[in-house]
mmCIF file of C-alpha atoms in Angstrom:
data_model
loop_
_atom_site.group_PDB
_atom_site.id
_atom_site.type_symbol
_atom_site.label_atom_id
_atom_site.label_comp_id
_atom_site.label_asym_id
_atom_site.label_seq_id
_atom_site.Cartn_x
_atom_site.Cartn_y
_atom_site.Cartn_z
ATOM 1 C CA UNK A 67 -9.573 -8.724 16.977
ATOM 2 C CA UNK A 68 -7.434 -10.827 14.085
ATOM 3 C CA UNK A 69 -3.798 -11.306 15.368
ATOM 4 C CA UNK A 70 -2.058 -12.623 12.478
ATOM 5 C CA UNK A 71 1.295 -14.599 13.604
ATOM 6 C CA UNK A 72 3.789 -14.542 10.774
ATOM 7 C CA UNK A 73 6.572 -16.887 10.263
ATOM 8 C CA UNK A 74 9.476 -16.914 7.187
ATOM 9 C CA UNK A 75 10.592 -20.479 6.396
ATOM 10 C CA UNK A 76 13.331 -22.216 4.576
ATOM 11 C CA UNK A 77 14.366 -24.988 4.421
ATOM 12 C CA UNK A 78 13.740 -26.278 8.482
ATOM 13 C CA UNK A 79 11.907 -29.548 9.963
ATOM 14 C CA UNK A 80 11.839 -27.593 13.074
ATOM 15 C CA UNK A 81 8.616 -25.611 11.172
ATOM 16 C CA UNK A 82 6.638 -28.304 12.422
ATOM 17 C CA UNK A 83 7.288 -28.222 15.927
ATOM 18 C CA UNK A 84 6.847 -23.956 16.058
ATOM 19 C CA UNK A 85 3.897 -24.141 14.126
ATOM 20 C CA UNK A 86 2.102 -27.320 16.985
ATOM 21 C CA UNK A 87 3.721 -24.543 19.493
ATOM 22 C CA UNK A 88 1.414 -22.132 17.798
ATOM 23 C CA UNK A 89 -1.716 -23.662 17.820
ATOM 24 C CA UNK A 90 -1.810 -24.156 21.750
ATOM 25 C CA UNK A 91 -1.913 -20.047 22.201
ATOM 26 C CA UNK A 92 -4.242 -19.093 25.113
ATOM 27 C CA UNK A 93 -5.412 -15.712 23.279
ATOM 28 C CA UNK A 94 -6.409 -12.924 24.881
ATOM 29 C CA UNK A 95 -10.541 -12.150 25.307
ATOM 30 C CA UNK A 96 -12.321 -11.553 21.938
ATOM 31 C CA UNK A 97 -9.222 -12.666 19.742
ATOM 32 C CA UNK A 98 -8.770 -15.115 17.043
ATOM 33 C CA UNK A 99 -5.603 -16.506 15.537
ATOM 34 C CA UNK A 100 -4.475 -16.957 12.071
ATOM 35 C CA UNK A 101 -1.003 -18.213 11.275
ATOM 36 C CA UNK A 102 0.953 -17.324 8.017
ATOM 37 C CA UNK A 103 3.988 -19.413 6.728
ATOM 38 C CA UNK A 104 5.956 -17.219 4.026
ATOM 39 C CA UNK A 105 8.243 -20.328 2.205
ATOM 40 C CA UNK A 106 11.470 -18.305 1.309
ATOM 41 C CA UNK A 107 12.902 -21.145 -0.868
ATOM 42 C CA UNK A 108 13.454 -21.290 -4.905
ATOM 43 C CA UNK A 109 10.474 -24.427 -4.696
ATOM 44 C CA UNK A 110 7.462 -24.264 -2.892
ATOM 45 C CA UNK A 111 9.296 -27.157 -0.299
ATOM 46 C CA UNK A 112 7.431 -25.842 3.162
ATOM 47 C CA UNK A 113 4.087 -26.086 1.482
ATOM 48 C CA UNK A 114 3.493 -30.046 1.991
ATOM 49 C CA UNK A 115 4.546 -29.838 5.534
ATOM 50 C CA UNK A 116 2.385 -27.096 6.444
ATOM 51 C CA UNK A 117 -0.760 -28.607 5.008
ATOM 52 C CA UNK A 118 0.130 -31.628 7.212
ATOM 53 C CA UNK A 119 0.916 -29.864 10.430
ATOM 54 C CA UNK A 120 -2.351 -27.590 9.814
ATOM 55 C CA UNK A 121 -4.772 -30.580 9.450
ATOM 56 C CA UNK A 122 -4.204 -30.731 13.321
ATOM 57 C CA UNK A 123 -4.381 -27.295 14.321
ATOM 58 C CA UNK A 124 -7.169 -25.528 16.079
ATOM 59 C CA UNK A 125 -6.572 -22.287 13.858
ATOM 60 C CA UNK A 126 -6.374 -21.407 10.052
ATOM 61 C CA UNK A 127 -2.715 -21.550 8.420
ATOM 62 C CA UNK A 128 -1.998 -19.802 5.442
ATOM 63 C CA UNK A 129 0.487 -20.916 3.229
ATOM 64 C CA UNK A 130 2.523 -17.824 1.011
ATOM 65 C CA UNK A 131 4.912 -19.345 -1.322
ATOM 66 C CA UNK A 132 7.541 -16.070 -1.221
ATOM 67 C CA UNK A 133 10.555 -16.774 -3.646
ATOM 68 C CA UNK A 134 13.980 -16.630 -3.319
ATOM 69 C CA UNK A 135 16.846 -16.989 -0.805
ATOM 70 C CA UNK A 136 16.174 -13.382 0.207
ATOM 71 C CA UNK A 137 14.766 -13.311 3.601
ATOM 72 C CA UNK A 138 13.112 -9.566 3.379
ATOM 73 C CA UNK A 139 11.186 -11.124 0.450
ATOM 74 C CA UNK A 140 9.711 -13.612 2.731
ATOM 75 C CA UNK A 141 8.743 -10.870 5.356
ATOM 76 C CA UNK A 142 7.047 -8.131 3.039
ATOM 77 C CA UNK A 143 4.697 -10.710 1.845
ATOM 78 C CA UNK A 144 3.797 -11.467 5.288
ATOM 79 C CA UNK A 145 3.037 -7.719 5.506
ATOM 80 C CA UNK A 146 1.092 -7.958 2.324
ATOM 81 C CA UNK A 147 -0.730 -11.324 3.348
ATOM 82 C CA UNK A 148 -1.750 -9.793 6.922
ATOM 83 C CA UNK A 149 -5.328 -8.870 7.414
ATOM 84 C CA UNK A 150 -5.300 -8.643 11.132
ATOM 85 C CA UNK A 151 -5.115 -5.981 13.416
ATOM 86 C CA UNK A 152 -1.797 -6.722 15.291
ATOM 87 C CA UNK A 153 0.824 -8.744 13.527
ATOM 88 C CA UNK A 154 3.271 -11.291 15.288
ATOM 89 C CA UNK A 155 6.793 -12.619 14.146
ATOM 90 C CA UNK A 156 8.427 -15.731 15.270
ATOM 91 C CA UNK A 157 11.107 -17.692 13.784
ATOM 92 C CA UNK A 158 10.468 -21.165 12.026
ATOM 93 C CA UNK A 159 13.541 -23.014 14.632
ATOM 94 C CA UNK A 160 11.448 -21.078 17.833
ATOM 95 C CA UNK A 161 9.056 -22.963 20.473
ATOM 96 C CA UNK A 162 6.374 -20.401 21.348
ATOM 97 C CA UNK A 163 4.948 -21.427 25.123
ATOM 98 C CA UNK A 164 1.016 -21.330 25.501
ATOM 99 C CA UNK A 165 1.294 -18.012 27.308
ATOM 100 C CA UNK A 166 3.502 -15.952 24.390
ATOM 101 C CA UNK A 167 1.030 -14.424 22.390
ATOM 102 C CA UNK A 168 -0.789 -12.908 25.891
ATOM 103 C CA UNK A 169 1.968 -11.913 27.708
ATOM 104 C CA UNK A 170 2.418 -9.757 24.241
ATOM 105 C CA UNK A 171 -0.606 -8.590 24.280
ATOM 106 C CA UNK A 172 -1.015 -7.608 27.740
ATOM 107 C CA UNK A 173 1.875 -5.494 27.513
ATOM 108 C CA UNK A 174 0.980 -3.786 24.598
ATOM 109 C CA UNK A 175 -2.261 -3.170 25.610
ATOM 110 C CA UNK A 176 -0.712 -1.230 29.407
ATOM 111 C CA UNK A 177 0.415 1.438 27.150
ATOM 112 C CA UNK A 178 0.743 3.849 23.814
ATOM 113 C CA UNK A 179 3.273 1.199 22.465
ATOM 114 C CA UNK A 180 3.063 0.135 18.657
ATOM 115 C CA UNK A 181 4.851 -2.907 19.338
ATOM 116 C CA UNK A 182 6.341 -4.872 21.857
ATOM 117 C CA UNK A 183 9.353 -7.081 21.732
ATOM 118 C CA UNK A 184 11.051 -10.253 23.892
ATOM 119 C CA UNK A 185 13.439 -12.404 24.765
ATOM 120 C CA UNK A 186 14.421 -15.536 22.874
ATOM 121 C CA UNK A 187 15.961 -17.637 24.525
ATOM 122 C CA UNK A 188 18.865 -20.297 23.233
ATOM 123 C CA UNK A 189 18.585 -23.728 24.501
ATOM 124 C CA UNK A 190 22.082 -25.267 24.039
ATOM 125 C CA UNK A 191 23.114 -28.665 23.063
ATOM 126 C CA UNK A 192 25.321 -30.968 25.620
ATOM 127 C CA UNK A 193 28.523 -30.486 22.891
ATOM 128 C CA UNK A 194 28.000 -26.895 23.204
ATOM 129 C CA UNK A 195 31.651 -25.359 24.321
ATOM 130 C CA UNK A 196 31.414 -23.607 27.972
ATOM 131 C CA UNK A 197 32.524 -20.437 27.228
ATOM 132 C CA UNK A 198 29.138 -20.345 24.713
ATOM 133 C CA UNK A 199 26.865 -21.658 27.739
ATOM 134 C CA UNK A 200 28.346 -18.803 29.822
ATOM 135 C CA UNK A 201 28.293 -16.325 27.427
ATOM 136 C CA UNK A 202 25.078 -17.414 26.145
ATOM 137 C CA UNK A 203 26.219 -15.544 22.530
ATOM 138 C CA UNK A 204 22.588 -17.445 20.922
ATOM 139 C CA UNK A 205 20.283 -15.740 22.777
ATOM 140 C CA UNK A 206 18.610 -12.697 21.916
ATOM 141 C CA UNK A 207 17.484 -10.488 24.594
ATOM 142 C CA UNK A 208 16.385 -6.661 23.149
ATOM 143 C CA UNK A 209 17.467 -4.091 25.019
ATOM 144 C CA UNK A 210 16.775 0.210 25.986
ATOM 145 C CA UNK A 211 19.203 2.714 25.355
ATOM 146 C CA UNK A 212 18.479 5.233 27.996
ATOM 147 C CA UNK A 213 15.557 3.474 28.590
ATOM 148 C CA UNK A 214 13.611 4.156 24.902
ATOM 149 C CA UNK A 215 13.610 1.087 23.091
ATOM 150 C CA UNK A 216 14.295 1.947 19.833
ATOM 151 C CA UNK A 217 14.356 -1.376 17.991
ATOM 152 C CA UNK A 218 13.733 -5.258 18.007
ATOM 153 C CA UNK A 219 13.688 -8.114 15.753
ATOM 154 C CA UNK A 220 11.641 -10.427 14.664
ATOM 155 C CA UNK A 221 12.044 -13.436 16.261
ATOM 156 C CA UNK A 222 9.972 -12.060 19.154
ATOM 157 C CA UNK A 223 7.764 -9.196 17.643
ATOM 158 C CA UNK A 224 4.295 -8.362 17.869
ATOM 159 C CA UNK A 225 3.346 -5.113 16.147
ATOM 160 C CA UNK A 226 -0.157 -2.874 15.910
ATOM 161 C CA UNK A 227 0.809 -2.917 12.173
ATOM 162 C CA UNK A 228 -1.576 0.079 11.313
ATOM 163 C CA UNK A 229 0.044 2.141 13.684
ATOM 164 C CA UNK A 230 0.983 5.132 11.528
ATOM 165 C CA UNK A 231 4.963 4.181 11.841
ATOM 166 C CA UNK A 232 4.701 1.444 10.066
ATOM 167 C CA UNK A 233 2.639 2.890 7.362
ATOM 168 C CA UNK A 234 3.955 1.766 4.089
ATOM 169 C CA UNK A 235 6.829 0.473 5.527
ATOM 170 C CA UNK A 236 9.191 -2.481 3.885
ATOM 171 C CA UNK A 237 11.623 -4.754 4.766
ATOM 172 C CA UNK A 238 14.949 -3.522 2.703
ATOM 173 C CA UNK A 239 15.832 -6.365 -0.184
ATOM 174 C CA UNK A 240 19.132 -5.460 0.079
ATOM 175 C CA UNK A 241 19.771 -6.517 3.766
ATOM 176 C CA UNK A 242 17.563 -9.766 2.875
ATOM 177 C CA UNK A 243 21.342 -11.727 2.643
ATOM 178 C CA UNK A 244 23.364 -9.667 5.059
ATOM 179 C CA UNK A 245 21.237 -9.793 7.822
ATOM 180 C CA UNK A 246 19.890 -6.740 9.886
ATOM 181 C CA UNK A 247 16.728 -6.336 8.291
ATOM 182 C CA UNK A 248 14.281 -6.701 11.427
ATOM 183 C CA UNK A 249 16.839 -4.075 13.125
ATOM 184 C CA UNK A 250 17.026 -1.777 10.474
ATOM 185 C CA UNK A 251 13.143 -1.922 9.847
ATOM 186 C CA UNK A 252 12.031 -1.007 13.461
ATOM 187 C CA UNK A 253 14.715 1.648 13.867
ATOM 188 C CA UNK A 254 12.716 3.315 10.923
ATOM 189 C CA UNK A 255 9.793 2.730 12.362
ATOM 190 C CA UNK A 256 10.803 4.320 15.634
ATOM 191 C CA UNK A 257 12.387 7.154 13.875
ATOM 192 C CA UNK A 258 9.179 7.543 11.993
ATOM 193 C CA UNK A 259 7.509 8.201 15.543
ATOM 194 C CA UNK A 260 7.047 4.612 16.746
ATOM 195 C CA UNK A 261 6.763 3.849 20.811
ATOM 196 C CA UNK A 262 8.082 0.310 21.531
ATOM 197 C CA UNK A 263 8.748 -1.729 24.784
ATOM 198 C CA UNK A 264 10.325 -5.014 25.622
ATOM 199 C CA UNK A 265 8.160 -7.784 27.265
ATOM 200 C CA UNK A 266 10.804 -9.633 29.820
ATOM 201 C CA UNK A 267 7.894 -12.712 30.460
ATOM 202 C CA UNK A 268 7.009 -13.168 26.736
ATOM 203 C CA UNK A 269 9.570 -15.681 25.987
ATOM 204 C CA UNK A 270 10.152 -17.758 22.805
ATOM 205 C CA UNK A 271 12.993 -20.587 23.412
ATOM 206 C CA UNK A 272 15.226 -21.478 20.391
ATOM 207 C CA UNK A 273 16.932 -25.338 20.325
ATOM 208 C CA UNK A 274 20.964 -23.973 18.683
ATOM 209 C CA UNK A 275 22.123 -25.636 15.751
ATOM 210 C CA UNK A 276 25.243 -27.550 16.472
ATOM 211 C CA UNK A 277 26.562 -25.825 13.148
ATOM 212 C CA UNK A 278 26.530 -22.377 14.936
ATOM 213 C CA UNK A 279 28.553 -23.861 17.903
ATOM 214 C CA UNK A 280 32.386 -22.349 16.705
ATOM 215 C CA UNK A 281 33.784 -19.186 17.145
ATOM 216 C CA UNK A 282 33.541 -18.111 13.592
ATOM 217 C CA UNK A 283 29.747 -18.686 13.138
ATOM 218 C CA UNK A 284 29.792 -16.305 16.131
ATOM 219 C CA UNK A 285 32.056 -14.008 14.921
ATOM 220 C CA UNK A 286 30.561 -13.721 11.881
ATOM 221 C CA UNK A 287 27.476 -12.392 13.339
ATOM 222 C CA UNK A 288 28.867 -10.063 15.775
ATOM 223 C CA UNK A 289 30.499 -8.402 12.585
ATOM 224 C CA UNK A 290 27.296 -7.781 11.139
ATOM 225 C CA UNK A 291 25.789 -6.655 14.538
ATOM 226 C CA UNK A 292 28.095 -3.975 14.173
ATOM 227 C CA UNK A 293 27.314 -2.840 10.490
ATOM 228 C CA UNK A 294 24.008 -3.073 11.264
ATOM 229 C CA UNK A 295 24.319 -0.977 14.516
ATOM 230 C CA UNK A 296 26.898 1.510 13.068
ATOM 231 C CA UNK A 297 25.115 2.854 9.898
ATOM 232 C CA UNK A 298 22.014 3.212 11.807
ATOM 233 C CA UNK A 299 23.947 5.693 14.063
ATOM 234 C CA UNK A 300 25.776 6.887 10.899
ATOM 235 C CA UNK A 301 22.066 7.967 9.655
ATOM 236 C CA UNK A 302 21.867 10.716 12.370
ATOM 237 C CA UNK A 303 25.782 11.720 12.567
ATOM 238 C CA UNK A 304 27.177 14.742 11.023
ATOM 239 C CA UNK A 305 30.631 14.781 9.327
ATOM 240 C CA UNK A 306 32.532 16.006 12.068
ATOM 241 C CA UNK A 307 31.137 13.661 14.599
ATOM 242 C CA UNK A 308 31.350 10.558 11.875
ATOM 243 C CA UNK A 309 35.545 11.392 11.971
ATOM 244 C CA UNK A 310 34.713 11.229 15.903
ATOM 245 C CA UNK A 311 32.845 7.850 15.867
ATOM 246 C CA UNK A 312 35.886 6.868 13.917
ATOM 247 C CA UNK A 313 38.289 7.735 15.902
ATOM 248 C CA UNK A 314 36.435 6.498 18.677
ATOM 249 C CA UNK A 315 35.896 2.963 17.198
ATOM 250 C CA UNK A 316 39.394 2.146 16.432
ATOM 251 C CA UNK A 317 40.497 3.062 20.284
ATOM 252 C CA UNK A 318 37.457 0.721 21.320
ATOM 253 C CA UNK A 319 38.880 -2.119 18.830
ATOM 254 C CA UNK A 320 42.628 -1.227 20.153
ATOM 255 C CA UNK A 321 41.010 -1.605 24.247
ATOM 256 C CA UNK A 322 39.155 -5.014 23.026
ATOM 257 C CA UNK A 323 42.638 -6.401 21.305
ATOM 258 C CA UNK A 324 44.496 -5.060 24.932
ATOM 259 C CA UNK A 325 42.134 -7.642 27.129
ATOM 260 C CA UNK A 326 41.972 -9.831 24.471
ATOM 261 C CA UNK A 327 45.367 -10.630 25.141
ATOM 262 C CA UNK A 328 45.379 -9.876 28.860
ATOM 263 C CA UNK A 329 42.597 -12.609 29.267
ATOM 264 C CA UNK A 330 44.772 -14.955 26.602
ATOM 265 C CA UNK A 331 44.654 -18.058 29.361
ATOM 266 C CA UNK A 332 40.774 -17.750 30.131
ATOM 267 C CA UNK A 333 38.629 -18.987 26.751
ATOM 268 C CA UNK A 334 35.703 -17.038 28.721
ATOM 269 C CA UNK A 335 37.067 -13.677 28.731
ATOM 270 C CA UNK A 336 39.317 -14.421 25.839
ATOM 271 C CA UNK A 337 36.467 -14.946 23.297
ATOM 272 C CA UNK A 338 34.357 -12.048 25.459
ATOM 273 C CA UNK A 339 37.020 -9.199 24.385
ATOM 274 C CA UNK A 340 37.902 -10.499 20.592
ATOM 275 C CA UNK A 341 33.982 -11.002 19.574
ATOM 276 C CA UNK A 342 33.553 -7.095 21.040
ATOM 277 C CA UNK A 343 36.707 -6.604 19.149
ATOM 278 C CA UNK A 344 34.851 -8.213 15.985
ATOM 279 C CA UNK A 345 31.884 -6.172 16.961
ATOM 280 C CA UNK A 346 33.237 -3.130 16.847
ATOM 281 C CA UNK A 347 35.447 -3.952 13.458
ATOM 282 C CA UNK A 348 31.568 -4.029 11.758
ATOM 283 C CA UNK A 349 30.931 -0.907 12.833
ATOM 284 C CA UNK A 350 34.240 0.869 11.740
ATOM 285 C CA UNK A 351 33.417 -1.117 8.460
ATOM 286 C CA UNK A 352 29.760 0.923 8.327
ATOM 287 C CA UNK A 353 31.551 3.992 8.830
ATOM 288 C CA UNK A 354 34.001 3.728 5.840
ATOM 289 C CA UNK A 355 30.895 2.708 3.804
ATOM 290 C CA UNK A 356 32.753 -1.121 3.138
ATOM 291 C CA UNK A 357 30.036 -3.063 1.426
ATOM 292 C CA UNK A 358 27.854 -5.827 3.661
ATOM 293 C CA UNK A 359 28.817 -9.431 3.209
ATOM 294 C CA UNK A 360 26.046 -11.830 2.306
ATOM 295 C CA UNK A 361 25.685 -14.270 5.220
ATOM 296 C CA UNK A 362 21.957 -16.107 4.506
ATOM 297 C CA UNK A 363 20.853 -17.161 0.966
#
């Protein structure tokens, strides 16, 4: 059994330490590893630190040079570069520990499941602001919904990729700047019949950049959280019950803007109610169809 272990680059020296993380993977019995490093920038830049880091590592590491500034680019030609029989994504600022890639597998393996997702977890800077620490906004923990998972992303992924769900399935170029790609791709994938499940040991650990410590970098992302979340429920509304979801919507943003200013004193609860506020402002914006911003690129 090939497990293939994908990750999209631009652009970060902390592609050196994920990639020394990868190479210490206790696999599971009769596996081998390969890792492939898609470089997402304009100019092959990833390529001579890869070679470097690879000299060291116990398992082959292809390099894909995957042009430009577009990350869904950067994630079909993993998909097109992947020969194995389960495919794993991580992100190039993650720390996988030795025990990731079996804890993955083991789950996967205890059921029908076509791919299994978990946690990654944000490890903060001293300078990071309190109410960030306590409302640990960086992490990324995928969730149920009445108990069915029915999505994940890729920082924490590990997929039977010839599972007939994900049969010709791409990651959309148009979401490649916006963000929402992973989330969209899965939910299409488990709308095309796919079983998933969340792995709560299989943990990947992400260092924060001290550039995403402010509210608006937050913010920012909680907005497209919601456009992502709200056209994928938009998908399987009818007209009626679109007007609903509306409706709905703005009384949730009106209820966030209510405690927002309740909780005024407390930077906590504050910043709690106003990002769910935000969050909820993305998804109105899916429902009236607003065009995505471009966050990445």
């Amino acid at each position: 059994m090939l497990i293939d272990i994908c990750v999209c680059t631009f652009r970060r020296a902390s592609l050196a330490d994920t990639l020394r993380s990868l190479g210490h993977q206790v696999l599971p019995d009769g596996s081998d590893l390969r890792i492939i490093v898609a470089d997402n920038d304009e100019v092959p830049s990833a390529q001579e630190l890869v070679t470097r880091i690879a000299q060291d590592l116990p398992v082959p590491v292809q390099y894909v040079h995957a042009p430009s500034r577009n990350i869904s680019i950067a994630r079909n030609a993993c998909l097109d570069a992947a020969t194995g029989d389960l495919l794993a994504f991580i992100d190039d600022d993650e720390v996988a520990p030795p025990t990731w890639i079996a804890d993955m597998h083991a789950l996967l393996a205890s059921g029908p499941y076509d791919a299994v997702f978990g946690p990654a977890i944000a490890e903060y800077p001293d300078t990071a602001p309190a109410w960030i620490r306590q409302g640990d906004y960086h992490s990324n923990v995928p969730t149920a919904r009445n108990r069915i998972v029915q999505t994940g992303h890729t920082c924490n992924a590990l997929i039977q990729i010839h599972a007939p769900c994900f049969h010709d399935q791409r990651f959309l170029l148009e979401k490649g700047r916006t963000g929402g790609e992973d989330t969209e791709f899965f939910f299409r994938a488990w709308r095309d019949g796919g079983k998933f499940a969340v792995s709560d040991t299989a943990k990947v650990f992400e260092p924060v950049d001290p550039s995403r410590l402010g509210f608006a970098w937050i913010a920012k992302r909680r907005f497209r959280s919601g456009i992502t979340y709200g056209r994928l429920e938009r998908g399987r509304l009818s007209l009626i019950k679109a007007a609903v979801s509306l409706c709905v919507t703005i009384l949730k943003i009106a209820y966030c803007m209510v405690r927002t200013l309740i909780a005024v004193f407390s930077s906590n609860q504050r910043n709690f109610w106003l990002l769910r506020a935000v969050f909820h402002s993305g998804v109105l914006t899916s429902i009236l169809s607003v065009k995505e911003q471009e966050l990445y690129g």
